[in-house]
Tab-separated table of C-alpha atoms and ligand atoms in Angstrom:
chain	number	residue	atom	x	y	z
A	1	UNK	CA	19.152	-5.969	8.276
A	2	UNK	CA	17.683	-8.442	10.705
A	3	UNK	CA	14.041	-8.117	11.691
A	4	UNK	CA	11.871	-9.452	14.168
A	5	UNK	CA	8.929	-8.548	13.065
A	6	UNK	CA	9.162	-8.445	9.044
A	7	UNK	CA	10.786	-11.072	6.150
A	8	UNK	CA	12.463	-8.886	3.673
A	9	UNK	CA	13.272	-10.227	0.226
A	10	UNK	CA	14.060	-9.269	-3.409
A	11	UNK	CA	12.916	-10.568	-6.645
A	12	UNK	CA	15.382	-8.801	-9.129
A	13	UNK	CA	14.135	-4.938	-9.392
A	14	UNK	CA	10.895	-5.580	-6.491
A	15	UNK	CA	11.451	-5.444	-2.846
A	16	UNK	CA	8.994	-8.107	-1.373
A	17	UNK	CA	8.058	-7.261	2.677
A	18	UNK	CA	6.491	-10.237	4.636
A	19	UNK	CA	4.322	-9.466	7.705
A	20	UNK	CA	5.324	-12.003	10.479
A	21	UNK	CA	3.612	-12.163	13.552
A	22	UNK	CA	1.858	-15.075	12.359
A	23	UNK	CA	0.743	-16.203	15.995
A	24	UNK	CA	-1.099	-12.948	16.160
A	25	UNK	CA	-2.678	-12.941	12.708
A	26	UNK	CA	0.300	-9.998	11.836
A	27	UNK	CA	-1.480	-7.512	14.939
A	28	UNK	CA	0.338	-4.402	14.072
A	29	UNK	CA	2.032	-3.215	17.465
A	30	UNK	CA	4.727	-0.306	17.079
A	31	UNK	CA	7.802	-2.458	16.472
A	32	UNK	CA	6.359	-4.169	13.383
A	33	UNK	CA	5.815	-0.537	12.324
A	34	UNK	CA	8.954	0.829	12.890
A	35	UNK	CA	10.350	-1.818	11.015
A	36	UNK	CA	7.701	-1.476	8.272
A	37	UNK	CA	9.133	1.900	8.104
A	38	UNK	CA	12.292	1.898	7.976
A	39	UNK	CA	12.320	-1.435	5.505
A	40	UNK	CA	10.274	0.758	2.715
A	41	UNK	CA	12.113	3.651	3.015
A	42	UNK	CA	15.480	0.856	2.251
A	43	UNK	CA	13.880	-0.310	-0.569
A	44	UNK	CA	12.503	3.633	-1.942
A	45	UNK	CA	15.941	4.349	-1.656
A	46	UNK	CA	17.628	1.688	-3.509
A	47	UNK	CA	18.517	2.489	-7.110
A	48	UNK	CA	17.742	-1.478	-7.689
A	49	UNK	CA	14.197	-1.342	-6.697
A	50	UNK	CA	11.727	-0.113	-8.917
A	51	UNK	CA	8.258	-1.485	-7.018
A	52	UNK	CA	7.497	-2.813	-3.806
A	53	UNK	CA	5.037	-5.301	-2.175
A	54	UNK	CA	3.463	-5.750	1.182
A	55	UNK	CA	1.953	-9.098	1.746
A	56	UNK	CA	1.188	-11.282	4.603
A	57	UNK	CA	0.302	-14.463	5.446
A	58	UNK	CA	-2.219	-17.007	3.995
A	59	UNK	CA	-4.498	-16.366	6.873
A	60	UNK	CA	-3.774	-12.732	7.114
A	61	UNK	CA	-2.932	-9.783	5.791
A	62	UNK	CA	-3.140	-8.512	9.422
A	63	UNK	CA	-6.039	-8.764	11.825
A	64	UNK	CA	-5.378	-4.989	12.963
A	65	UNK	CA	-3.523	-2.980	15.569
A	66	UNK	CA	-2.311	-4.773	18.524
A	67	UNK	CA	-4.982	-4.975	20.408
A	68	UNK	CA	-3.202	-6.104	23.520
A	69	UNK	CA	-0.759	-3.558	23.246
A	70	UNK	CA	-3.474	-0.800	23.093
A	71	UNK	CA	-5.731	-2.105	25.874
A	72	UNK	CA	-4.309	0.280	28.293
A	73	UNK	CA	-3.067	3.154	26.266
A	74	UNK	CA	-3.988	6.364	27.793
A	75	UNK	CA	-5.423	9.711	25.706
A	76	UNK	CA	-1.488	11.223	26.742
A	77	UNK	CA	0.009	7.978	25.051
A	78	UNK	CA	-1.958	8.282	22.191
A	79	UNK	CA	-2.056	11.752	21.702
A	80	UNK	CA	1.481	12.629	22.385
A	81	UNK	CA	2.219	10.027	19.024
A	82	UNK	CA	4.715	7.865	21.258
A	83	UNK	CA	2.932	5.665	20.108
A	84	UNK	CA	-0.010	3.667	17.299
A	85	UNK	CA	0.406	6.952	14.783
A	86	UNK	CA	3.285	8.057	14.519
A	87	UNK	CA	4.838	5.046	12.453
A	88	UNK	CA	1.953	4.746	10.430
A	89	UNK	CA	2.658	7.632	8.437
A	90	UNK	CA	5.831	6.609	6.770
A	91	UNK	CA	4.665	4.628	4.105
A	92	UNK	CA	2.628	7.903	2.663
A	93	UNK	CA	6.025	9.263	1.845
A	94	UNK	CA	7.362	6.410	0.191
A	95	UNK	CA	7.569	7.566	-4.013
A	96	UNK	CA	7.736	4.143	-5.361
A	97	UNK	CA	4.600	1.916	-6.146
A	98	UNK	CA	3.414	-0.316	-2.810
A	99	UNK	CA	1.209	-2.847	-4.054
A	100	UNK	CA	-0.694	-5.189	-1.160
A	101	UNK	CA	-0.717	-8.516	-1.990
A	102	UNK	CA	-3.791	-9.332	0.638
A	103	UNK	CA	-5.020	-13.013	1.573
A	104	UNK	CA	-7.414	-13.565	4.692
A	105	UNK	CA	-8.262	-10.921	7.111
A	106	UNK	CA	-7.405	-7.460	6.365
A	107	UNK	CA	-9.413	-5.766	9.684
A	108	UNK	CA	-8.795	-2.408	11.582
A	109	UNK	CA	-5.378	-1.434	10.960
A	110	UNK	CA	-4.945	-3.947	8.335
A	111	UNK	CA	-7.624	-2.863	6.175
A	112	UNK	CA	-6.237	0.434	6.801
A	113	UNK	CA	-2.617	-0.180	6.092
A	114	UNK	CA	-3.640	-2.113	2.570
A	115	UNK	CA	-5.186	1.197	1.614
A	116	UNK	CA	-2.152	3.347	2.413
A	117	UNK	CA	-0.670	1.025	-0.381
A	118	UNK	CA	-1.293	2.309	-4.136
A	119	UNK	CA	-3.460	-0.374	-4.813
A	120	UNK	CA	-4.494	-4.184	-3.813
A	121	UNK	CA	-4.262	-7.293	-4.933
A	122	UNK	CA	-6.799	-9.445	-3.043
A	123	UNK	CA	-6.677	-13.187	-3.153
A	124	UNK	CA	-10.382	-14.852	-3.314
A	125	UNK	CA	-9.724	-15.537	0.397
A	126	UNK	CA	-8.973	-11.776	1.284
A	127	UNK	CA	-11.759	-10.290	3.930
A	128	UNK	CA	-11.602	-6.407	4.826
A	129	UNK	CA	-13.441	-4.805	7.672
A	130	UNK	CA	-13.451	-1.508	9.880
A	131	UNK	CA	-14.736	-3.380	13.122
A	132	UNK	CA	-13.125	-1.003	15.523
A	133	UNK	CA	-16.399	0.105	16.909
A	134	UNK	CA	-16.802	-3.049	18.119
A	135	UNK	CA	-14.116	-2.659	20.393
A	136	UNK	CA	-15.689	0.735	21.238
A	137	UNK	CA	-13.064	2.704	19.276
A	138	UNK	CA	-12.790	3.994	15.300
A	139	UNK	CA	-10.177	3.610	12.694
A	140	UNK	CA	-7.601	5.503	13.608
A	141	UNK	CA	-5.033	5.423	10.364
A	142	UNK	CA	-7.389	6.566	7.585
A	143	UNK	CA	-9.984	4.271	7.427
A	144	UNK	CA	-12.833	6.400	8.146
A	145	UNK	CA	-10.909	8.925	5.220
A	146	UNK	CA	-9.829	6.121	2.347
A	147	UNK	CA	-12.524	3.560	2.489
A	148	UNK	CA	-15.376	6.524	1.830
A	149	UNK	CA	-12.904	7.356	-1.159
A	150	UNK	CA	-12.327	4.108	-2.165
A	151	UNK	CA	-16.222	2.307	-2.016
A	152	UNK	CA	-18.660	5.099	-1.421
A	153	UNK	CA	-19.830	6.486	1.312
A	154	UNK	CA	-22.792	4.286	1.618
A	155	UNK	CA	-20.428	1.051	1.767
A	156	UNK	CA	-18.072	2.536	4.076
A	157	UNK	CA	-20.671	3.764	6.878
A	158	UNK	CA	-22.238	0.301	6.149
A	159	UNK	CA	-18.798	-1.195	7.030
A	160	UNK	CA	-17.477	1.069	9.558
A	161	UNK	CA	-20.769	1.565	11.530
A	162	UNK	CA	-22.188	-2.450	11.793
A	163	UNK	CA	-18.038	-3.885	11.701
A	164	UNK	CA	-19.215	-6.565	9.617
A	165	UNK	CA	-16.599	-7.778	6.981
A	166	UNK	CA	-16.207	-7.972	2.959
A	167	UNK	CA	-14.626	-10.646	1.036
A	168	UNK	CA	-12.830	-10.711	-1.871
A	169	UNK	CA	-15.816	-9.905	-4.314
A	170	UNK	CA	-17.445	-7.695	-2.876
A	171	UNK	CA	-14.307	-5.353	-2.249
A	172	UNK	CA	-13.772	-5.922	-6.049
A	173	UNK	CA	-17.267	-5.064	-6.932
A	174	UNK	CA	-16.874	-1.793	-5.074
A	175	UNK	CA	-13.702	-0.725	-6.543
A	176	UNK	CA	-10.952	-1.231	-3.616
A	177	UNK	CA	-9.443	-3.839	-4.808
A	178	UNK	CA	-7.963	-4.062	-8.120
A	179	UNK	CA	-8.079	-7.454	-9.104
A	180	UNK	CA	-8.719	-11.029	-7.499
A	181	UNK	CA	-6.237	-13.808	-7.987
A	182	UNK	CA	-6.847	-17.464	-6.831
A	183	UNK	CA	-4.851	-17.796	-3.296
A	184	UNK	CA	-2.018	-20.079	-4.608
A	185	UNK	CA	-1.620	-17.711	-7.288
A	186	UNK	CA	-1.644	-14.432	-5.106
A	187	UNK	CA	2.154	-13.739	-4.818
A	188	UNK	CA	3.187	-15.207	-8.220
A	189	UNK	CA	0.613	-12.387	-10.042
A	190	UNK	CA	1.410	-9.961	-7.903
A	191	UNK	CA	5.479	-10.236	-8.673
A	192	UNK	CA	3.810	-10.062	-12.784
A	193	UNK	CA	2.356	-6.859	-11.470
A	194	UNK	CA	5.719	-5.733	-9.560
A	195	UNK	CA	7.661	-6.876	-12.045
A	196	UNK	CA	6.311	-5.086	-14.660
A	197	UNK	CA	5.903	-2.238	-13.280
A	198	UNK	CA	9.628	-2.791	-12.318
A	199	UNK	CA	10.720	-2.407	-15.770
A	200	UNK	CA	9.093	1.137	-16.549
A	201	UNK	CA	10.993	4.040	-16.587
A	202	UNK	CA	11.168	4.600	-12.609
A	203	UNK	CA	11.042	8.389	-12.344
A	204	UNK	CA	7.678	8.187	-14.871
A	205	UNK	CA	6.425	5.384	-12.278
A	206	UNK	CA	6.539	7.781	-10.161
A	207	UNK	CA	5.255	10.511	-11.824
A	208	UNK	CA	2.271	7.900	-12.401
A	209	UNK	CA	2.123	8.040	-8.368
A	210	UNK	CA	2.371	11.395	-7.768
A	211	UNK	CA	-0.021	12.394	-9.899
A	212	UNK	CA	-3.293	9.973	-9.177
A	213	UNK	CA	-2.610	10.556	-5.511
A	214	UNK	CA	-3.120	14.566	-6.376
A	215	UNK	CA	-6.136	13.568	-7.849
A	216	UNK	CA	-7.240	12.923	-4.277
A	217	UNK	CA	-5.974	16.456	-2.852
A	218	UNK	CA	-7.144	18.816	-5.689
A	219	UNK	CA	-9.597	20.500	-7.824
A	220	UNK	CA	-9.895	18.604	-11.125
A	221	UNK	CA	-9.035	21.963	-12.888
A	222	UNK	CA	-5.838	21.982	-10.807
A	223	UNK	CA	-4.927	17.854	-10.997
A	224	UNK	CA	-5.077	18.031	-15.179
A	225	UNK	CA	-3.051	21.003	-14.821
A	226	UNK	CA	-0.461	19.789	-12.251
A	227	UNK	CA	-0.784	16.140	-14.605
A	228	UNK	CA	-0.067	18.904	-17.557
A	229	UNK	CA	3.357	19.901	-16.215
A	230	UNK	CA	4.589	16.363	-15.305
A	231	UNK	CA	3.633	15.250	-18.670
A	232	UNK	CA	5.412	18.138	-20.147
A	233	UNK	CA	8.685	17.217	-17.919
A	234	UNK	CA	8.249	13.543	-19.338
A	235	UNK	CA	9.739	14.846	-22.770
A	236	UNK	CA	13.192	16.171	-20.674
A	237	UNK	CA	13.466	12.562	-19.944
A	238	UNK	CA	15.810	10.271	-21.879
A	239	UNK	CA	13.838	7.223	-21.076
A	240	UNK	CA	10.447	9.447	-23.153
A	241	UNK	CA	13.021	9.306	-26.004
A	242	UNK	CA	13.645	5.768	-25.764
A	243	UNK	CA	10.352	4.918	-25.443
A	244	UNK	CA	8.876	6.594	-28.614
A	245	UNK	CA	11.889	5.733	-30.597
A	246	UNK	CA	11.240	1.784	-29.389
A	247	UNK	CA	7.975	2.088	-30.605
A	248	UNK	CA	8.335	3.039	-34.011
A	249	UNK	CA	11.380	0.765	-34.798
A	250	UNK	CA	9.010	-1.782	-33.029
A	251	UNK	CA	11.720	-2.947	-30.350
A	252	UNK	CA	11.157	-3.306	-26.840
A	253	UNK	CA	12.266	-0.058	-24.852
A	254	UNK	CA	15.438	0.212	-22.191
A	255	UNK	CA	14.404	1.861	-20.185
A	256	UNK	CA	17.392	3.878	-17.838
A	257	UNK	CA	15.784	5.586	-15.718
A	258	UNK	CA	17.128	8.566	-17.301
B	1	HXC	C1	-3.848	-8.660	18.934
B	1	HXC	C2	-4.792	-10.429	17.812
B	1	HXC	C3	-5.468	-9.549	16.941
B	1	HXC	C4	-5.282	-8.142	17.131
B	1	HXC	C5	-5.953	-11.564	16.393
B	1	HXC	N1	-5.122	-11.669	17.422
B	1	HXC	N2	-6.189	-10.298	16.081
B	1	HXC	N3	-3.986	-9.982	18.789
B	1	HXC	N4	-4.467	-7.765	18.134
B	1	HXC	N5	-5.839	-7.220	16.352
B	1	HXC	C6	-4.623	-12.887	18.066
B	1	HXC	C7	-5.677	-13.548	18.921
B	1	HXC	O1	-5.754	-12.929	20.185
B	1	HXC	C8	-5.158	-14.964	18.990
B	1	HXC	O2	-4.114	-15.035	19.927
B	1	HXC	C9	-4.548	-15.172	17.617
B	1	HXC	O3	-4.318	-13.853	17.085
B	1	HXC	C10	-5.480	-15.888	16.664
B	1	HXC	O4	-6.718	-15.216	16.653
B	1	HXC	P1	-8.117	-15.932	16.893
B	1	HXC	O5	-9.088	-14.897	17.309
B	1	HXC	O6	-7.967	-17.120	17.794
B	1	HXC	O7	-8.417	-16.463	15.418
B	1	HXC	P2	-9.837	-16.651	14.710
B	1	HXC	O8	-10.812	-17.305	15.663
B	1	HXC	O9	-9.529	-17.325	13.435
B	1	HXC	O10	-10.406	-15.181	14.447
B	1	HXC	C11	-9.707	-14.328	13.564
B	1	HXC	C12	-10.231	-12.863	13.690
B	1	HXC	C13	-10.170	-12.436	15.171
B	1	HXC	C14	-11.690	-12.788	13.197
B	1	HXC	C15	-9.360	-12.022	12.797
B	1	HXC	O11	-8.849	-12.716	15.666
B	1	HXC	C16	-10.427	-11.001	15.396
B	1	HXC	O12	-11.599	-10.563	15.395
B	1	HXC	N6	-9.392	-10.192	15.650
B	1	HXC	C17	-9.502	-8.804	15.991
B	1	HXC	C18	-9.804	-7.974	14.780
B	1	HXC	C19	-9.964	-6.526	15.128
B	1	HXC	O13	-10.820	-6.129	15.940
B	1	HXC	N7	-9.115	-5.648	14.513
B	1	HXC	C20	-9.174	-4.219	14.770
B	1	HXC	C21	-8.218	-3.846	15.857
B	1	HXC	S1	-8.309	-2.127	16.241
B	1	HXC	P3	-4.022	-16.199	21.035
B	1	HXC	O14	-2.823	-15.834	21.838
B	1	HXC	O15	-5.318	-16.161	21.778
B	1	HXC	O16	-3.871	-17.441	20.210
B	1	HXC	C22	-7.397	-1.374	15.079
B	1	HXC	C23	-7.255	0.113	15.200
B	1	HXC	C24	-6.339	0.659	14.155
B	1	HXC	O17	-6.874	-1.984	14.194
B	1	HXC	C25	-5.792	1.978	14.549
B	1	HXC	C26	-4.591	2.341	13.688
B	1	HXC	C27	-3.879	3.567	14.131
């Protein structure tokens, strides 16, 4: 499939998705994100794929939503979800792991869009902000909602309220990203991460998936319960078998996604 907007690669069992609007630091208008769209839900549905990344440049992860694009948007535009929205919400039903691989400016949108993915790698260049109130508008694709979750409250009206931005440390210090890699280094770890997580057994991956994100929906009392039953349904898997039997003869498992 040919993109305008988007590199798409593989690396054996990991899709890899390149933002590229590099002459507008990756601004995320609505092609980019129906192309985003539809290239996850190619790679959630290939049997060869077991974990994705979304990565963009070395200056940016993306500086935000188009803000050209949006200047003139009306409430109808908006509202109706012709446009801005409406594409943002495919990557929520995506089953496999999305791991951002994030250098330079994640802002607006881009912050947003990194959190959408399961989690982030940041390289030590990586900066995150919410500075749409400086353009006298707020997030609009869950920042106001994840970052709160994600850093505390206290960091995320801090960040949301003044626009000011994070780096690398500072997001790692407050828990959204999960680890920071030098910036030559960022897509090379982040494949070790894909890749590994590429040769698990796929429908526990995404068990794995399933269940943290209920932790964000539900009671505890209900999430350990609703983690109860997918651990039960683990043991009607033939990859559980494999596993535990690997184990104790002290082999590595093959895993078959069975
Ligand atoms: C459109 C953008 C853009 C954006 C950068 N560019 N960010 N175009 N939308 N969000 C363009 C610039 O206009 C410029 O184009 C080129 O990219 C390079 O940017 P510069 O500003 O010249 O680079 P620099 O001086 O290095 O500053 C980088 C920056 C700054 C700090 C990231 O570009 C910036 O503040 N950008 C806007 C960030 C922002 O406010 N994001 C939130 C958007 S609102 P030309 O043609 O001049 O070279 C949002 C709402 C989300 O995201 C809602 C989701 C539903």
């Amino acid at each position: 499939m040919n993109y305008e907007n988007i590199v798409v690669e593989t690396r054996e069992k990991v899709g890899i998705i390149q933002l590229n609007r590099p002459k507008a630091l990756n601004a995320l208008n609505d092609k980019l994100m129906d192309e985003l769209g539809t290239a996850l839900t190619d790679f959630d549905a290939d049997e060869d794929i077991g974990c994705i990344i979304l990565t963009g440049s070395e200056k940016a992860f993306a500086a935000g939503a188009d803000i050209g694009a949006m200047a003139n948007y009306t409430f109808m535009d908006v509202y109706k979800g012709e446009y801005i929205t409406r594409n943002w919400e495919q990557i929520r039903r995506i089953r496999k792991p999305v791991i951002a691989a994030v250098a330079g400016y994640a802002l607006g949108g881009g912050c947003e869009l990194a959190m959408m993915c399961d989690f982030i790698i940041a390289a030590e260049t990586a900066k995150f902000g919410q500075p749409e109130i400086k353009l006298g508008t707020i997030p609009g694709a869950g920042g106001t909602q994840r970052l709160p979750r994600a850093v505390s409250k206290a960091k995320a009206m801090d960040m949301c309220l003044t626009g000011r931005m994070m780096d690398a440390a500072e997001a790692e210090r407050a828990g959204l990203v999960s680890r920071i890699v030098p910036a030559d280094k960022l897509m090379e770890e982040t494949l070790v991460a894909a890749t590994t997580i590429a040769s698990m057994s796929l429908p526990v991956v995404m068990m794995v998936k399933e269940s943290i994100n209920r932790a964000y929906e539900m009671t505890l009392n209900d999430g350990v319960q609703f983690e109860r039953r997918l651990f039960h349904s683990t043991f009607a898997t033939e990859d559980q078998k494999e596993g535990m039997k690997a184990f104790m003869e002290k082999r590595p498992p093959a895993f078959r996604n069975l």
